GROMACS .gro file of C-alpha atoms in nm:
model
   71
    1MET     CA    1  12.079  24.705   8.908
    2HIS     CA    2  12.191  24.347   9.000
    3THR     CA    3  12.316  24.297   9.299
    4SER     CA    4  12.670  24.255   9.202
    5ASP     CA    5  12.673  24.631   9.094
    6GLN     CA    6  12.459  24.665   9.403
    7HIS     CA    7  12.717  24.568   9.683
    8LYS     CA    8  13.046  24.773   9.478
    9LEU     CA    9  12.847  25.121   9.537
   10LEU     CA   10  12.738  24.937   9.956
   11LYS     CA   11  13.167  24.837   9.906
   12SER     CA   12  13.271  25.226   9.849
   13GLY     CA   13  13.030  25.384  10.172
   14PHE     CA   14  12.698  25.434   9.931
   15THR     CA   15  12.397  25.377  10.021
   16ILE     CA   16  12.074  25.250   9.803
   17ILE     CA   17  11.758  25.330   9.853
   18ARG     CA   18  11.411  25.225   9.744
   19ALA     CA   19  10.990  25.393   9.763
   20GLY     CA   20  10.794  25.116   9.929
   21GLU     CA   21  10.448  25.011   9.981
   22ASN     CA   22  10.161  24.842  10.155
   23GLN     CA   23   9.848  24.772  10.209
   24GLN     CA   24   9.713  24.824  10.584
   25GLY     CA   25   9.343  24.803  10.612
   26PHE     CA   26   9.204  25.033  10.405
   27GLY     CA   27   9.481  25.234  10.387
   28TYR     CA   28   9.870  25.192  10.232
   29ASN     CA   29  10.177  25.256  10.469
   30TYR     CA   30  10.429  25.418  10.263
   31PHE     CA   31  10.765  25.373  10.296
   32ILE     CA   32  11.195  25.380  10.218
   33LYS     CA   33  11.385  25.112  10.190
   34ALA     CA   34  11.739  25.101  10.155
   35LYS     CA   35  12.088  24.895  10.149
   36GLN     CA   36  12.461  25.036  10.333
   37GLY     CA   37  12.795  24.927  10.430
   38LEU     CA   38  12.779  24.624  10.610
   39ARG     CA   39  12.354  24.583  10.543
   40ARG     CA   40  12.322  24.416  10.235
   41GLU     CA   41  11.932  24.317  10.300
   42TRP     CA   42  11.700  24.603  10.243
   43TYR     CA   43  11.519  24.681  10.574
   44GLN     CA   44  11.325  25.014  10.598
   45LEU     CA   45  11.473  25.306  10.633
   46GLU     CA   46  11.203  25.602  10.734
   47SER     CA   47  10.855  25.461  10.685
   48ASN     CA   48  10.486  25.559  10.823
   49PHE     CA   49  10.492  25.838  10.528
   50PRO     CA   50  10.099  26.004  10.523
   51SER     CA   51  10.114  26.008  10.228
   52LYS     CA   52  10.298  25.872   9.855
   53ALA     CA   53  10.431  26.238   9.764
   54ALA     CA   54  10.551  26.320  10.153
   55ARG     CA   55  10.769  25.979  10.075
   56ASP     CA   56  10.893  26.106   9.746
   57ARG     CA   57  10.963  26.420   9.858
   58ARG     CA   58  11.148  26.274  10.154
   59ILE     CA   59  11.373  26.066   9.905
   60LYS     CA   60  11.435  26.311   9.679
   61GLU     CA   61  11.583  26.532  10.032
   62LEU     CA   62  11.758  26.230  10.068
   63LEU     CA   63  11.972  26.185   9.652
   64LYS     CA   64  12.107  26.547   9.754
   65ASN     CA   65  12.389  26.337   9.966
   66ASP     CA   66  12.614  26.210   9.722
   67LYS     CA   67  12.684  25.890   9.841
   68THR     CA   68  12.249  25.821   9.810
   69VAL     CA   69  12.141  25.624   9.519
   70GLU     CA   70  11.800  25.500   9.399
   71ASP     CA   71  11.728  25.180   9.301
   0.00000   0.00000   0.00000
C-alpha cells in the first residue's frame, strides 16, 4: 500500500496495523505497529508478546473492527 493510499484511509478514520519483530539478545520481541488519525507515522501499538502466534492472534482480534486494516 502506498503512503498516499494510507493517508486516504487515515483521513476516513481507519487504523492501519502491521506485525513487527526485533531480535533481542537470544530471543525476539514481537509487537504490533499502527498508524491512526493524526498519528501518521508508525508507532508501537502493543508489544512484548510471548510468541509470534500470540501476536498474530491479537492482530486477528484487532481486524474484527471494521475500521482496522492490515498493511
